[in-house]
Coordinates of N, CA, C and O in Angstrom, one line a residue:
M24 N 1.1 48.0 34.4 CA 2.1 47.2 35.2 C 1.3 46.1 35.9 O 0.3 46.4 36.5
S25 N 1.8 44.9 35.9 CA 1.1 43.8 36.6 C 1.2 44.0 38.1 O 2.1 44.7 38.6
D26 N 0.3 43.2 38.8 CA 0.4 43.3 40.2 C 1.7 42.8 40.8 O 2.2 43.3 41.8
K27 N 2.2 41.7 40.2 CA 3.5 41.1 40.7 C 4.6 42.1 40.6 O 5.4 42.3 41.5
K28 N 4.7 42.8 39.4 CA 5.8 43.8 39.2 C 5.7 45.0 40.2 O 6.7 45.4 40.7
S29 N 4.4 45.5 40.4 CA 4.3 46.6 41.3 C 4.5 46.2 42.8 O 5.1 47.0 43.6
Q30 N 4.2 45.0 43.1 CA 4.5 44.5 44.4 C 6.0 44.3 44.6 O 6.5 44.7 45.7
T31 N 6.6 43.8 43.6 CA 8.1 43.7 43.7 C 8.7 45.1 43.8 O 9.7 45.2 44.6
M32 N 8.2 46.1 43.1 CA 8.8 47.4 43.2 C 8.6 48.0 44.6 O 9.5 48.6 45.2
V33 N 7.4 47.8 45.2 CA 7.1 48.3 46.5 C 8.0 47.6 47.5 O 8.6 48.2 48.4
A34 N 8.2 46.3 47.3 CA 9.1 45.5 48.2 C 10.5 46.0 48.1 O 11.2 46.1 49.2
R35 N 10.9 46.3 46.9 CA 12.3 46.8 46.8 C 12.5 48.2 47.4 O 13.5 48.4 48.1
L36 N 11.6 49.1 47.2 CA 11.7 50.4 47.8 C 11.6 50.4 49.3 O 12.5 51.0 50.0
V37 N 10.7 49.7 49.8 CA 10.5 49.6 51.3 C 11.7 48.8 51.9 O 12.3 49.2 52.9
G38 N 12.1 47.8 51.2 CA 13.3 47.0 51.6 C 14.6 47.8 51.7 O 15.4 47.7 52.6
T39 N 14.8 48.6 50.7 CA 16.0 49.4 50.6 C 16.0 50.4 51.8 O 17.0 50.6 52.5
A40 N 14.8 51.1 52.0 CA 14.7 52.1 53.0 C 14.9 51.4 54.4 O 15.6 52.0 55.3
T41 N 14.3 50.2 54.6 CA 14.5 49.5 55.8 C 15.9 49.1 56.1 O 16.4 49.2 57.2
A42 N 16.5 48.6 55.0 CA 17.9 48.2 55.1 C 18.9 49.3 55.5 O 19.8 49.2 56.3
L43 N 18.6 50.5 54.9 CA 19.5 51.6 55.2 C 19.2 52.1 56.6 O 20.2 52.4 57.3
G44 N 18.0 52.1 57.0 CA 17.7 52.4 58.4 C 18.3 51.5 59.4 O 18.9 51.9 60.4
A45 N 18.3 50.2 59.1 CA 18.8 49.2 60.0 C 20.4 49.3 60.1 O 21.0 49.2 61.1
A46 N 21.0 49.6 58.9 CA 22.4 49.8 58.9 C 22.8 51.0 59.7 O 23.8 51.0 60.4
W47 N 22.1 52.1 59.6 CA 22.4 53.3 60.4 C 22.3 53.0 61.9 O 23.1 53.4 62.7
I48 N 21.2 52.3 62.3 CA 21.0 52.0 63.7 C 22.1 51.1 64.2 O 22.7 51.4 65.3
V49 N 22.6 50.2 63.4 CA 23.7 49.3 63.9 C 25.0 50.1 64.0 O 25.7 49.9 65.0
Q50 N 25.2 51.0 63.1 CA 26.4 51.8 63.1 C 26.4 52.7 64.4 O 27.5 52.9 65.0
Q51 N 25.3 53.2 64.7 CA 25.2 54.1 65.9 C 25.4 53.2 67.2 O 26.1 53.6 68.1
A52 N 24.8 52.0 67.2 CA 25.0 51.1 68.3 C 26.5 50.7 68.5 O 27.0 50.7 69.6
I53 N 27.1 50.4 67.4 CA 28.5 50.1 67.4 C 29.4 51.2 68.0 O 30.2 51.1 68.8
A54 N 29.1 52.4 67.5 CA 29.8 53.6 67.9 C 29.6 53.8 69.4 O 30.6 54.1 70.2
Q55 N 28.4 53.7 69.9 CA 28.2 53.8 71.4 C 28.9 52.7 72.2 O 29.5 53.0 73.2
G56 N 28.8 51.5 71.7 CA 29.4 50.4 72.4 C 30.9 50.5 72.4 O 31.6 50.2 73.4
W57 N 31.5 50.9 71.3 CA 32.9 51.1 71.1 C 33.4 52.2 72.1 O 34.4 52.0 72.8
K58 N 32.7 53.3 72.1 CA 33.1 54.4 73.0 C 33.0 54.0 74.5 O 33.8 54.3 75.3
A59 N 31.9 53.2 74.8 CA 31.8 52.8 76.2 C 32.9 51.8 76.6 O 33.4 51.8 77.7
K60 N 33.4 51.0 75.7 CA 34.4 50.0 75.9 C 35.8 50.6 75.9 O 36.6 50.3 76.8
T61 N 36.1 51.5 74.9 CA 37.5 52.0 74.8 C 37.7 53.4 75.2 O 38.8 53.8 75.4
G62 N 36.6 54.1 75.3 CA 36.7 55.5 75.7 C 36.8 56.5 74.6 O 36.9 57.7 74.8
H63 N 36.8 56.0 73.3 CA 36.8 56.9 72.2 C 36.0 56.2 71.1 O 35.6 55.1 71.1
K64 N 35.7 57.0 70.0 CA 34.9 56.5 68.9 C 35.7 55.5 68.1 O 37.0 55.5 68.1
P65 N 35.0 54.6 67.4 CA 35.7 53.7 66.6 C 36.5 54.4 65.4 O 36.0 55.4 64.9
P66 N 37.6 53.8 65.1 CA 38.4 54.5 64.0 C 37.7 54.4 62.7 O 37.0 53.4 62.4
K67 N 37.9 55.5 61.9 CA 37.3 55.5 60.5 C 38.5 55.5 59.5 O 39.6 56.0 59.8
P68 N 38.2 55.1 58.3 CA 39.3 55.0 57.3 C 40.0 56.4 57.0 O 41.2 56.5 56.8
D69 N 39.2 57.5 57.1 CA 39.7 58.8 56.7 C 40.3 59.6 57.9 O 40.7 60.7 57.8
D70 N 40.2 59.0 59.1 CA 40.8 59.6 60.3 C 42.3 59.5 60.4 O 42.8 58.4 60.0
D71 N 43.0 60.5 60.8 CA 44.4 60.4 61.0 C 44.7 60.2 62.5 O 45.4 61.0 63.2
S72 N 44.1 59.2 63.1 CA 44.2 58.9 64.5 C 45.4 58.0 64.7 O 46.0 57.4 63.8
D73 N 45.8 57.7 65.9 CA 46.9 56.9 66.3 C 46.4 55.4 66.6 O 47.0 54.7 67.3
A74 N 45.3 55.1 66.0 CA 44.8 53.7 66.2 C 45.7 52.7 65.5 O 46.2 52.9 64.4
G75 N 45.9 51.6 66.2 CA 46.7 50.5 65.7 C 46.0 49.7 64.6 O 44.8 49.8 64.4
V76 N 46.8 48.9 63.9 CA 46.2 48.1 62.8 C 45.2 47.1 63.4 O 44.1 46.9 62.7
A77 N 45.5 46.6 64.5 CA 44.5 45.6 65.1 C 43.2 46.2 65.4 O 42.1 45.7 65.2
E78 N 43.2 47.5 65.9 CA 42.0 48.2 66.2 C 41.2 48.5 65.0 O 40.0 48.4 64.9
L79 N 41.9 48.9 63.9 CA 41.3 49.2 62.6 C 40.6 48.0 62.1 O 39.5 48.1 61.6
V80 N 41.3 46.9 62.1 CA 40.8 45.6 61.5 C 39.5 45.2 62.4 O 38.5 44.8 61.8
A81 N 39.6 45.3 63.7 CA 38.5 44.9 64.5 C 37.3 45.8 64.3 O 36.2 45.2 64.2
A82 N 37.5 47.1 64.2 CA 36.4 48.0 63.9 C 35.7 47.7 62.6 O 34.5 47.7 62.4
A83 N 36.6 47.5 61.6 CA 36.0 47.3 60.2 C 35.3 45.9 60.1 O 34.2 45.8 59.6
A84 N 35.8 44.9 60.7 CA 35.2 43.6 60.7 C 33.9 43.6 61.5 O 32.9 43.1 61.0
L85 N 33.9 44.2 62.7 CA 32.7 44.2 63.5 C 31.6 45.0 62.8 O 30.4 44.6 62.6
T86 N 31.9 46.2 62.3 CA 31.0 47.0 61.6 C 30.4 46.4 60.3 O 29.2 46.3 60.1
G87 N 31.3 45.9 59.5 CA 30.9 45.2 58.3 C 30.0 44.0 58.5 O 29.0 43.9 57.8
A88 N 30.3 43.2 59.5 CA 29.6 42.0 59.7 C 28.2 42.3 60.3 O 27.2 41.8 59.8
L89 N 28.1 43.2 61.2 CA 26.8 43.5 61.8 C 25.9 44.3 60.9 O 24.7 44.1 60.9
V90 N 26.5 45.2 60.1 CA 25.7 46.0 59.1 C 25.1 45.0 58.1 O 24.0 45.1 57.7
A91 N 26.0 44.1 57.6 CA 25.5 43.1 56.6 C 24.4 42.3 57.1 O 23.4 42.0 56.4
V92 N 24.5 41.8 58.4 CA 23.4 41.0 59.0 C 22.1 41.8 59.1 O 21.0 41.3 58.8
A93 N 22.3 43.0 59.6 CA 21.1 43.9 59.7 C 20.4 44.2 58.4 O 19.2 44.1 58.3
R94 N 21.2 44.4 57.3 CA 20.6 44.6 56.0 C 19.9 43.4 55.5 O 18.8 43.5 55.0
V95 N 20.5 42.2 55.7 CA 19.8 41.0 55.2 C 18.5 40.8 56.0 O 17.5 40.5 55.4
L96 N 18.5 40.9 57.3 CA 17.3 40.7 58.1 C 16.2 41.7 57.7 O 15.1 41.3 57.6
A97 N 16.6 42.9 57.5 CA 15.6 44.0 57.2 C 15.0 43.7 55.8 O 13.8 43.8 55.6
T98 N 15.9 43.4 54.9 CA 15.4 43.1 53.5 C 14.5 41.9 53.5 O 13.4 41.9 52.9
R99 N 14.9 40.8 54.1 CA 14.0 39.6 54.2 C 12.7 39.8 54.9 O 11.7 39.4 54.4
G100 N 12.8 40.5 56.0 CA 11.5 40.8 56.7 C 10.6 41.7 55.9 O 9.4 41.4 55.9
T101 N 11.1 42.6 55.2 CA 10.3 43.5 54.4 C 9.7 42.7 53.2 O 8.5 42.9 52.9
A102 N 10.5 41.8 52.6 CA 10.0 41.0 51.5 C 8.8 40.1 52.0 O 7.8 39.9 51.3
R103 N 9.0 39.5 53.2 CA 7.9 38.7 53.7 C 6.7 39.5 54.0 O 5.6 39.0 53.8
F104 N 6.9 40.7 54.6 CA 5.7 41.5 54.9 C 4.9 41.9 53.6 O 3.7 41.8 53.6
T105 N 5.7 42.3 52.6 CA 5.0 42.8 51.4 C 4.4 41.6 50.6 O 3.4 41.8 49.9
A106 N 5.0 40.4 50.8 CA 4.4 39.2 50.1 C 3.1 38.8 50.7 O 2.2 38.3 50.0
K107 N 2.9 39.1 52.0 CA 1.6 38.8 52.7 C 0.5 39.7 52.4 O -0.6 39.4 52.5
H108 N 0.8 40.9 52.0 CA -0.2 41.9 51.7 C -0.2 42.2 50.2 O 0.8 42.2 49.5
D109 N -1.4 42.4 49.7 CA -1.5 42.6 48.2 C -1.2 44.1 48.0 O -1.0 44.9 48.9
D110 N -1.0 44.5 46.8 CA -0.6 45.9 46.4 C -1.6 46.9 46.9 O -1.2 48.0 47.2
K111 N -2.8 46.7 47.0 CA -3.8 47.6 47.4 C -3.7 48.0 48.9 O -3.9 49.1 49.3
D112 N -3.2 47.0 49.7 CA -3.0 47.3 51.1 C -1.8 48.2 51.3 O -1.8 49.0 52.3
L113 N -0.8 48.2 50.4 CA 0.4 48.9 50.6 C 0.3 50.3 49.9 O 1.1 51.2 50.2
N114 N -0.5 50.5 48.9 CA -0.6 51.7 48.2 C -1.8 52.5 48.6 O -2.9 52.2 48.2
P115 N -1.7 53.6 49.4 CA -2.9 54.3 49.8 C -3.6 55.1 48.7 O -4.7 55.6 48.9
L116 N -2.9 55.3 47.6 CA -3.5 56.0 46.5 C -4.5 55.2 45.7 O -5.3 55.8 44.9
D117 N -4.5 53.9 45.8 CA -5.5 53.1 45.1 C -6.9 53.1 45.7 O -7.1 53.1 46.9

């Protein structure tokens, strides 16, 4: 495998893990903020709560937007990091 392909594979794997971690952190922050502001957890699609449509739309829009931004920033940051380092720096087995 060429150096470019293996660097791309490392960037994808690390980028995916970083994006998932960032999305989880954002979801936890949203849940804490929502609970502090409203006194209860944000509504989820599978909950049979008495949340209104406006609250459901607000929670979905806020969560979707912030998770998407976190994923993009994490993926781009990881891609920049892996582009600066060659494959030998990132693979301890070499």
